[in-house]
XYZ file of N, CA and C in Angstrom:
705
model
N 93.465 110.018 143.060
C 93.909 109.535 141.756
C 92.729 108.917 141.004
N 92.361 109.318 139.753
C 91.543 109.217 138.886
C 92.026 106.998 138.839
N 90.340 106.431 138.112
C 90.955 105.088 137.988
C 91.585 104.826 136.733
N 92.596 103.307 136.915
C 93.064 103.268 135.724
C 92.214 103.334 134.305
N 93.034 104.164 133.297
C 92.578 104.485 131.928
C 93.496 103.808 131.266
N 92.837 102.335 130.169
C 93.961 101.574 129.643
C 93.393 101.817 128.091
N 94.687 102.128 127.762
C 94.999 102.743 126.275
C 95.272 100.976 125.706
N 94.507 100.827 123.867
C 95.501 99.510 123.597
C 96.565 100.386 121.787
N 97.022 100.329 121.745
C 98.056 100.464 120.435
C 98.473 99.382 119.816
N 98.802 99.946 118.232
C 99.539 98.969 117.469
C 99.883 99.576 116.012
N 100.564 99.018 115.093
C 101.412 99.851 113.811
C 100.784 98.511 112.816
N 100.504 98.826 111.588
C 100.515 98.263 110.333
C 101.488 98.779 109.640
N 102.458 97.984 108.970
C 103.558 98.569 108.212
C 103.709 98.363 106.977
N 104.210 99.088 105.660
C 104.435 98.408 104.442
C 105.824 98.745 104.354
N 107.099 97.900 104.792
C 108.738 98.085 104.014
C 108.316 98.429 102.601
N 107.962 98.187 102.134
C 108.548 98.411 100.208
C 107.884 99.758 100.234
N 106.629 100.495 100.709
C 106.371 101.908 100.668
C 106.676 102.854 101.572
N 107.367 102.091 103.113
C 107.473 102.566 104.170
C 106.282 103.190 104.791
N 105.256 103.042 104.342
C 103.864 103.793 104.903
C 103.191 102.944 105.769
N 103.059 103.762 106.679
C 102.706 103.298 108.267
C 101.293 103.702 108.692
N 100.236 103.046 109.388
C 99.173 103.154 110.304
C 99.493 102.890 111.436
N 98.535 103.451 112.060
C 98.795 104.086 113.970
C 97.537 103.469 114.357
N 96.910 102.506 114.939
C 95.410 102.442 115.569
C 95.762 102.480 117.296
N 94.938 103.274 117.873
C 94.680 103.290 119.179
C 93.397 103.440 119.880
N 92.903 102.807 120.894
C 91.749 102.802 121.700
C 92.048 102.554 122.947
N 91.181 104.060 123.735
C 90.848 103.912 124.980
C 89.676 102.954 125.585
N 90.390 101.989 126.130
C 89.152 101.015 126.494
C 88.344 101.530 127.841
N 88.425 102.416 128.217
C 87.683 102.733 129.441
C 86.651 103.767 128.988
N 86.742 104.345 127.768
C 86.185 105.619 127.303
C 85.355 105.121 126.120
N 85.949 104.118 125.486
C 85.557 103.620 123.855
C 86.308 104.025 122.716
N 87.022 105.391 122.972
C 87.108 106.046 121.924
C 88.196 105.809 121.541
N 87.865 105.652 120.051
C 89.448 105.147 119.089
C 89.752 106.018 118.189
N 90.992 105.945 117.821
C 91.802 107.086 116.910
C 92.718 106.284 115.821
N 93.062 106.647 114.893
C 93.888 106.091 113.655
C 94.727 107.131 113.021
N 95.788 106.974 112.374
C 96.544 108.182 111.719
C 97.478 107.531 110.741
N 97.579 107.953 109.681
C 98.694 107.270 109.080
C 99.738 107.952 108.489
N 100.765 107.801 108.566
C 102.156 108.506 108.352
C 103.528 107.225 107.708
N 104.431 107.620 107.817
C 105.687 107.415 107.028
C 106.579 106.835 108.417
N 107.570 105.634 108.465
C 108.051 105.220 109.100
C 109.607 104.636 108.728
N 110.471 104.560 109.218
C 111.440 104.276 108.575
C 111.459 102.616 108.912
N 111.130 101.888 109.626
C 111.280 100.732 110.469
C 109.652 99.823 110.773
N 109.252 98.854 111.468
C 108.259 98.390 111.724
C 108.463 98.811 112.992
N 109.681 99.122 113.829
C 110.146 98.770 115.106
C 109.385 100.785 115.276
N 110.026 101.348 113.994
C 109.283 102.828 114.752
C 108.169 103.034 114.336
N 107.272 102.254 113.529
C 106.102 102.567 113.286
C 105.184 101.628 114.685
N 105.830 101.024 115.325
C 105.403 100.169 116.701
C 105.502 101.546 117.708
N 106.764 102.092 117.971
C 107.037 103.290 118.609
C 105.872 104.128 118.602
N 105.779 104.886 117.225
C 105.042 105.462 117.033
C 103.310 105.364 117.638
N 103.389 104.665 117.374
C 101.755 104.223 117.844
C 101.722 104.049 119.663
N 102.655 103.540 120.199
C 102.436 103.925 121.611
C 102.678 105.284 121.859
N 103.363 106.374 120.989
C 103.667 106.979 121.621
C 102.462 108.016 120.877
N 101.811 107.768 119.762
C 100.402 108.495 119.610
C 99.334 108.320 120.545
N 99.310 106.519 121.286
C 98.699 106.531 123.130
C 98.660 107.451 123.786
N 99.852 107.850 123.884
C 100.264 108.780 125.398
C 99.813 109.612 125.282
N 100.489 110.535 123.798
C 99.981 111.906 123.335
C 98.221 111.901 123.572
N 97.473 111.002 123.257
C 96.226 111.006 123.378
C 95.454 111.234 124.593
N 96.275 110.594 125.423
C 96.015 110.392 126.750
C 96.506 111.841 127.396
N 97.331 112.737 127.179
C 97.772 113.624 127.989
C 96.622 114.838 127.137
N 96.009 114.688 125.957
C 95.710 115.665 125.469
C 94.223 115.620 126.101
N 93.978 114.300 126.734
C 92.489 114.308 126.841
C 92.827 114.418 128.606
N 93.749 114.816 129.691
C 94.167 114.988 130.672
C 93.906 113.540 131.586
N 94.316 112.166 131.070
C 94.322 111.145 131.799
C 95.457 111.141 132.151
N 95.634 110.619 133.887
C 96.402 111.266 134.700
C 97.045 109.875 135.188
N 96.324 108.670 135.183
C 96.583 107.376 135.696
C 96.227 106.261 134.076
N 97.602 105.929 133.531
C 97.201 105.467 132.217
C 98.320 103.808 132.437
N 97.492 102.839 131.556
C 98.218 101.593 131.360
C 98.383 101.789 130.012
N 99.296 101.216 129.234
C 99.492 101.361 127.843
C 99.593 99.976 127.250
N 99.040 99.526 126.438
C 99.065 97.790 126.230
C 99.767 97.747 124.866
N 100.527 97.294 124.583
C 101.157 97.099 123.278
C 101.864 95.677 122.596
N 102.145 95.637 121.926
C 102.506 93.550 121.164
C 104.309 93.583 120.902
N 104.781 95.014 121.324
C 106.483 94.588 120.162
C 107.429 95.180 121.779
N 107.567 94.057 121.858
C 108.287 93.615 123.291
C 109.532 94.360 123.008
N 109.967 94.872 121.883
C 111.677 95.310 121.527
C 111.609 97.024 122.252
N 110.310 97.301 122.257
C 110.206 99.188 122.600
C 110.579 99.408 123.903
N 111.653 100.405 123.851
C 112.279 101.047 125.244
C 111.344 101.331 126.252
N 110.289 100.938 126.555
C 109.279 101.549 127.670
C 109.605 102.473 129.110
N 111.315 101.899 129.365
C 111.787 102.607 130.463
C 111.736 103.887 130.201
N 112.848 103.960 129.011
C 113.000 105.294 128.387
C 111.510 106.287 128.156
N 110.744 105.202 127.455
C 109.734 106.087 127.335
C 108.775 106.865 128.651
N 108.911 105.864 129.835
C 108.119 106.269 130.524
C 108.585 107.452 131.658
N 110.308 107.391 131.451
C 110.939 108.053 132.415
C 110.485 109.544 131.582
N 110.737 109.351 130.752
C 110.319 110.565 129.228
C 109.187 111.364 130.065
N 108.159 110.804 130.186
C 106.652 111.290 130.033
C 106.209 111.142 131.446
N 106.770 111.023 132.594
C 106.908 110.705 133.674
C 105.892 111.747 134.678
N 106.346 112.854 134.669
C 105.718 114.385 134.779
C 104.315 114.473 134.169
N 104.332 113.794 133.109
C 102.659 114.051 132.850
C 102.040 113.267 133.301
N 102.150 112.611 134.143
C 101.190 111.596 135.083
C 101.416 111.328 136.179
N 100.336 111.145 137.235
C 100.332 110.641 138.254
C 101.227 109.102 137.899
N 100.389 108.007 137.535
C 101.203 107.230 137.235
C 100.750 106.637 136.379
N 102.238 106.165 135.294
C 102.624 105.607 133.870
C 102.388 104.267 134.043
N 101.972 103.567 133.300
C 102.451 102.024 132.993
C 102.223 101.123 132.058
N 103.283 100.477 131.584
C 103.102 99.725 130.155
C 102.471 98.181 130.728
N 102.111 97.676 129.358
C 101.849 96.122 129.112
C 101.797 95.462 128.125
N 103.126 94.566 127.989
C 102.856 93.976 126.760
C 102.294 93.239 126.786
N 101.698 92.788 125.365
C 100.823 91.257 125.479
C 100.853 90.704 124.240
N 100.162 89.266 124.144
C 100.658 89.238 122.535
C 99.426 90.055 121.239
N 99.976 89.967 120.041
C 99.219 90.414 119.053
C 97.658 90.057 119.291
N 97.290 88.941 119.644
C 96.479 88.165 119.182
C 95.295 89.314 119.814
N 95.696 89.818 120.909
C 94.832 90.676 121.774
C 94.619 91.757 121.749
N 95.220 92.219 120.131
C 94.965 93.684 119.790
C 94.290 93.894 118.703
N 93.645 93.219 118.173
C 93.185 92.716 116.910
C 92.249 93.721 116.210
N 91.925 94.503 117.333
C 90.611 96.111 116.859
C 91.982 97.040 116.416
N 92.612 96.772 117.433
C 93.494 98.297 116.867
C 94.549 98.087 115.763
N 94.895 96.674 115.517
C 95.759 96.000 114.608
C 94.697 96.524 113.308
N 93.499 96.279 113.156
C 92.711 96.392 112.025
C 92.903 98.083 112.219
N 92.382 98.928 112.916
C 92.264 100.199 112.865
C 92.912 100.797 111.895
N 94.769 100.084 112.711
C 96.199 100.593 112.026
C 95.933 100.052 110.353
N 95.613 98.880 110.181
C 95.370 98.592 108.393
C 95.150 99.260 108.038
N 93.844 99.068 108.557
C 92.674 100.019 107.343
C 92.951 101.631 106.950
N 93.735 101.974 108.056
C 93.886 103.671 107.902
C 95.489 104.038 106.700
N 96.016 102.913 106.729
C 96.949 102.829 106.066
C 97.231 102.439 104.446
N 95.992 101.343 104.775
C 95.628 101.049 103.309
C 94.562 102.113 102.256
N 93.535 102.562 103.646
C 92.809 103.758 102.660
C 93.941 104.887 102.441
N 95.003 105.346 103.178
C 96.214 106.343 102.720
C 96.924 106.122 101.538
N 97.146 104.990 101.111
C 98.320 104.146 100.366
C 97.612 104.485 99.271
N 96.028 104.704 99.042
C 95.120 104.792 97.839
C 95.209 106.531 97.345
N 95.602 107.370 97.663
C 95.845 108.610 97.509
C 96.939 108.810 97.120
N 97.291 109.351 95.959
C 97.976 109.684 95.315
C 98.785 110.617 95.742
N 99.389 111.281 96.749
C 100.211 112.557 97.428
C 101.506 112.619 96.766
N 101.658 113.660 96.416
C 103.534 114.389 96.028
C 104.534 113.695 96.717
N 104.634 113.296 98.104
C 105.202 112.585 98.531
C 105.659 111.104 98.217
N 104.198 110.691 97.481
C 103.917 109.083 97.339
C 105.095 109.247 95.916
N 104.446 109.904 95.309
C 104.911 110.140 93.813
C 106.933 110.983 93.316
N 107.084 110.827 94.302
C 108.406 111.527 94.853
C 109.123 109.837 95.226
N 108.506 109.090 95.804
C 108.949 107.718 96.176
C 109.161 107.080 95.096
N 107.760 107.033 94.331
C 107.593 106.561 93.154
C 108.982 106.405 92.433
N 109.105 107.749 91.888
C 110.092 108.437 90.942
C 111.114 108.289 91.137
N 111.288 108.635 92.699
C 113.251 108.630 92.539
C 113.626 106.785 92.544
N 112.874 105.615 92.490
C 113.591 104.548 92.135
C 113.911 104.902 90.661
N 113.709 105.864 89.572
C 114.046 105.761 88.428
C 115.378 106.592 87.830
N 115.514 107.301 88.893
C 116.567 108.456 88.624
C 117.749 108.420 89.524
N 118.634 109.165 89.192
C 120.177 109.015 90.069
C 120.093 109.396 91.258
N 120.434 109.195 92.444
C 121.213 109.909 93.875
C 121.158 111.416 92.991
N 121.761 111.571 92.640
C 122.225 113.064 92.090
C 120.779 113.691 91.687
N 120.116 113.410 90.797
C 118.945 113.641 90.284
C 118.223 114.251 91.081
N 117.723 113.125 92.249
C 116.881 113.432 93.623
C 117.217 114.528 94.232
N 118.782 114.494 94.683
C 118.968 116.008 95.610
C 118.676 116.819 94.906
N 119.321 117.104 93.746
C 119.122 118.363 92.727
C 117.998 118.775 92.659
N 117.284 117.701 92.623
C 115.357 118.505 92.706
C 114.765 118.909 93.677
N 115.090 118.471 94.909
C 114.781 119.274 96.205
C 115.733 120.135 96.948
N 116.765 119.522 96.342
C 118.013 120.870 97.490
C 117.264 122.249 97.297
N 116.883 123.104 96.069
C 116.666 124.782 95.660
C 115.611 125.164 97.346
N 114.971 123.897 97.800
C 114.464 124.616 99.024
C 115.208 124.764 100.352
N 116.067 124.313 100.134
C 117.076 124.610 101.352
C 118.104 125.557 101.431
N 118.697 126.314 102.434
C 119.476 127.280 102.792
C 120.712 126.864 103.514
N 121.677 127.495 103.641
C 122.844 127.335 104.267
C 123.741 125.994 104.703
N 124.274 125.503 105.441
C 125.179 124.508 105.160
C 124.165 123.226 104.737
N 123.247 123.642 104.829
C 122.528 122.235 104.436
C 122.679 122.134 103.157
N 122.012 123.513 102.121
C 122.328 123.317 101.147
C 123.644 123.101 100.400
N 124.312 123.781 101.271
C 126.309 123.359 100.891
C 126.101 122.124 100.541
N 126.090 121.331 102.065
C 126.469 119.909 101.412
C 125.650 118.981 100.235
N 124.416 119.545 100.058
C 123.479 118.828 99.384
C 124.302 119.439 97.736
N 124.765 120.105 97.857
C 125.233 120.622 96.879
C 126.567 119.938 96.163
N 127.510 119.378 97.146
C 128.768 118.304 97.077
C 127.899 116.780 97.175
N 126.842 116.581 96.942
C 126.429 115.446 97.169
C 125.773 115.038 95.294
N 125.361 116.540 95.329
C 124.878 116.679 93.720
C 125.869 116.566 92.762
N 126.502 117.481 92.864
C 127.479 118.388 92.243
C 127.260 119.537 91.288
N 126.195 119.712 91.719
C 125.547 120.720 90.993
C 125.163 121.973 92.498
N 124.738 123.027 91.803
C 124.231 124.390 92.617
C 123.487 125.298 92.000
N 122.141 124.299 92.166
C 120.826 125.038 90.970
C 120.463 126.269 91.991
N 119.355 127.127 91.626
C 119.115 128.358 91.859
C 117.828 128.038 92.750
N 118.117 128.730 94.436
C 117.085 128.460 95.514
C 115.340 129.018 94.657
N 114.716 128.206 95.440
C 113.490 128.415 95.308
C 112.870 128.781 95.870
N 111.794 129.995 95.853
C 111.202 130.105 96.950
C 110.381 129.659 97.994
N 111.015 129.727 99.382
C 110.701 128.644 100.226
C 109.388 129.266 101.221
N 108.103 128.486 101.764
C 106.976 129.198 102.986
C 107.683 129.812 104.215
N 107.115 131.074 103.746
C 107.805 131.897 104.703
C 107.257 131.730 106.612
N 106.149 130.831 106.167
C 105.338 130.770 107.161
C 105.546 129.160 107.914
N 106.366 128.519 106.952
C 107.205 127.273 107.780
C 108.187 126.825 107.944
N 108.324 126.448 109.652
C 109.515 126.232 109.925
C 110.323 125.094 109.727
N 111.619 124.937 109.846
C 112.037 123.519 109.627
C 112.337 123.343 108.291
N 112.382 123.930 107.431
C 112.637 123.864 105.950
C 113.428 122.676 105.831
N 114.499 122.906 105.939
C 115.643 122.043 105.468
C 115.872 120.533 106.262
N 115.256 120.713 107.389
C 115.381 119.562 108.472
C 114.122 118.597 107.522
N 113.366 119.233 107.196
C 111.882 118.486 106.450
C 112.468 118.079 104.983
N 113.314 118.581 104.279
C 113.687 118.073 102.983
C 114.663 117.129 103.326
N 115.617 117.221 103.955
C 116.533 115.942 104.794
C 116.031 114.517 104.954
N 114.575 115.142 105.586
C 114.012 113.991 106.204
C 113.090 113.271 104.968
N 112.399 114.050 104.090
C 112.255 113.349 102.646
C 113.014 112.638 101.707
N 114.537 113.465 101.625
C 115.172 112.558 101.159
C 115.766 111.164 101.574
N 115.631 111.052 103.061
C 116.043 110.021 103.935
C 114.976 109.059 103.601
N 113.667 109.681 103.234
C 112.339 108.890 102.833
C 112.448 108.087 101.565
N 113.298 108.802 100.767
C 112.849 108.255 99.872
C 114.057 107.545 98.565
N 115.002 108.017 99.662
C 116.593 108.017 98.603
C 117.031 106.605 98.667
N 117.802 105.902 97.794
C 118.583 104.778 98.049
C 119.291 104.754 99.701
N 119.548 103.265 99.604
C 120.568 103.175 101.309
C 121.431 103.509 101.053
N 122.273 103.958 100.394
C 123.354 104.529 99.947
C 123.699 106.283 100.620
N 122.876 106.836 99.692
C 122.343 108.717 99.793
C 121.891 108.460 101.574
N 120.758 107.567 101.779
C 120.490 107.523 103.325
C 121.781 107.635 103.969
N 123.031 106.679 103.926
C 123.631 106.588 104.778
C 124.346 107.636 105.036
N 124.404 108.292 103.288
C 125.049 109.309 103.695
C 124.656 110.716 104.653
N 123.584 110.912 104.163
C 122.751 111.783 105.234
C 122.886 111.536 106.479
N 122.071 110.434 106.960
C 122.711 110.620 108.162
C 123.958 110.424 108.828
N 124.974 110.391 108.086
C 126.278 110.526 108.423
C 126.057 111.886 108.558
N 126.157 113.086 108.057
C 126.303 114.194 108.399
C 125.254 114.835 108.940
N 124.129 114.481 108.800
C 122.863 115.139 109.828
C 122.322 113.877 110.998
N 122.576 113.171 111.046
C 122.053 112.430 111.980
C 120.528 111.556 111.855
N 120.236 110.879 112.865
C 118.402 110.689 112.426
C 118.003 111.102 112.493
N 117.255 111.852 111.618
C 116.272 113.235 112.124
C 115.004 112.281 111.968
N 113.822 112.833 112.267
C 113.132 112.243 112.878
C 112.182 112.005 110.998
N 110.977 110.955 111.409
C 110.478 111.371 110.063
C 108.989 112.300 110.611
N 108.337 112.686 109.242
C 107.496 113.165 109.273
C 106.414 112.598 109.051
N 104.687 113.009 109.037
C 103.844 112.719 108.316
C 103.881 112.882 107.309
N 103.111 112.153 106.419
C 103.385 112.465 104.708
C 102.538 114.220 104.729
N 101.681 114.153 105.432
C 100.563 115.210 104.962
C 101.851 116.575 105.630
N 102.869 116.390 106.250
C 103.584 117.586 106.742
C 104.773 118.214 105.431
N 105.255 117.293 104.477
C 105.929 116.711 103.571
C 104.879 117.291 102.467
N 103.998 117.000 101.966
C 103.239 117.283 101.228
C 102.426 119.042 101.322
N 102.496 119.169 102.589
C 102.363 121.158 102.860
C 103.294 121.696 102.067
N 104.649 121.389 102.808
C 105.758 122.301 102.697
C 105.618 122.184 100.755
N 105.372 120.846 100.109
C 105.302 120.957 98.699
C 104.671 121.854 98.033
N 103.265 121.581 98.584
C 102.408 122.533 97.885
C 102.428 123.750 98.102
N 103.022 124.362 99.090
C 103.253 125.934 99.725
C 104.209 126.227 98.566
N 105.165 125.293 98.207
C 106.732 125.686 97.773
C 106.340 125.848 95.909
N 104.902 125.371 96.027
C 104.243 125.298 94.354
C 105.242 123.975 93.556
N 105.624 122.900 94.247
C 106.673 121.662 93.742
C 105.605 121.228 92.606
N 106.300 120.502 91.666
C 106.072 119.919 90.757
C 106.881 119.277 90.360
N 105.992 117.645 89.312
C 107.502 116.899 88.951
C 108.542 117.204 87.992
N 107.842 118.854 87.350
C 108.862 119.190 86.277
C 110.373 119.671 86.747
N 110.156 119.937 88.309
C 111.286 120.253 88.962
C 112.623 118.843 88.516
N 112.390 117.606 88.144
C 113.402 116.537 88.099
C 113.566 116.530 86.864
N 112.740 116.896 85.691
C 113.135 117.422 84.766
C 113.844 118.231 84.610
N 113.971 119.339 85.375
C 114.945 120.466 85.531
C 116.271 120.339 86.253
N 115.878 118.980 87.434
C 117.268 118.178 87.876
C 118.184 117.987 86.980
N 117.392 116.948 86.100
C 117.996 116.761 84.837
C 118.670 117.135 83.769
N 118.590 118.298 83.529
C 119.063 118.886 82.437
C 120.627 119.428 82.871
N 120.337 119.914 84.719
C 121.364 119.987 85.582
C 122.451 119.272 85.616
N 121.940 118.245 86.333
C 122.812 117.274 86.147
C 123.609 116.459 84.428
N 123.083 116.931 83.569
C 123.426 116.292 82.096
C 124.576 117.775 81.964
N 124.350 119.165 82.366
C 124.944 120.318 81.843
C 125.917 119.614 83.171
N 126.310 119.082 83.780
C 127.312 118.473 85.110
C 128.230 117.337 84.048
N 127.826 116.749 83.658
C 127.936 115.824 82.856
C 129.239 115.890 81.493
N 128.590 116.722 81.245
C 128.987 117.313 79.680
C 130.066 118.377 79.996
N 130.525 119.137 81.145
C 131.722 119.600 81.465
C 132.794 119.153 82.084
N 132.030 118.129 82.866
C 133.073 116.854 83.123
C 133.938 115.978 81.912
């Protein structure tokens, strides 16, 4: 058995943008990693980041790993029974914040230089605080297909004309779900996952493909709009 390889993790979070940093370092190796993505919680942007550890650790084939982390609330059983098979042997450690303080900064900084980029995604957040529940679906449902789009469609009340969607990616509709879960009132959220469940979230940069593949633009909520007003006016 190879010697222990101790990973340290940690999450920077913003609630009001939901945008999340990941910092991690292998202290036996040196080498540190950062990523920043979209979180629904502090509790899963904490998740997240141990569980970008592991991934790190199995990709670089460490076989005997400690995992050090600060948010005492994370399932570690679960996680470790999870990932169990990819190692000789697993093991967590919490400790407090005070002792993560490289990777606590890592997670900032990668989050705050993200937060400075302007992405379709960001600007999709932006926007829908200004417009209706209705508005929002209407502008992204045209990329979705089959009962998804049904219901997004009783949620609108509208049934604008599909758009053409990357033929070359998968997950279409599970990925617009999960944007609107990103970015919709708690309301539209709850409703979603009432009928789809938690789906998981994404990176912004995965969110922002499927956009630019799909050629999105914000004139699309303009075009919500007119939708929803021709909804309006026959009512």
């Amino acid at each position: 058995m190879e010697p222990n390889i101790i990973y340290c993790s940690d999450a920077s979070y913003d609630l009001k943008t939901k945008e999340a940093g990941l910092g991690i370092k292998n202290l036996t190796t040196g080498v540190s990693h950062s990523v920043a993505l979209t979180a629904s919680s502090v509790q899963e942007a904490e998740e997240f980041a141990l569980l970008e550890a592991i991934n790190h650790a199995i990709l670089h084939r460490h076989r005997n790993c400690i995992f050090v982390y600060d948010n005492i609330s994370i399932d570690t059983a679960s996680i470790g029974a999870f990932y169990a098979n990819a190692f000789e042997m697993i093991q967590f450690l919490w400790c407090k914040r005070d002792y993560l303080v490289e990777v606590d900064r890592l997670a900032s900084n990668v989050r705050t230089s993200a937060s400075n980029v302007r992405t379709l995604s960001k600007q999709i957040l932006s926007f829908a605080k200004q417009i209706s529940d209705e508005e929002l679906v209407c502008a992204l449902m045209p990329l979705t297909r089959g009962e998804t789009y049904g219901y997004l469609c009783a949620i609108s009340g509208t049934a604008p004309m599909h758009k053409p969607c990357p033929s070359s990616m998968k997950g279409v509709n599970e990925m617009i779900v999960s944007l609107l879960m990103y970015v919709s009132s708690n309301p539209l959220r709850a409703r979603l996952i009432e009928r789809f469940g938690y789906i998981r979230a994404y990176k912004e940069k995965h969110y922002d493909d499927l956009l630019k593949n799909a050629h999105f633009s914000m004139e699309w909520f303009e075009e919500a709009k007119h939708e929803c007003r021709a909804l309006y006016r026959a009512a």
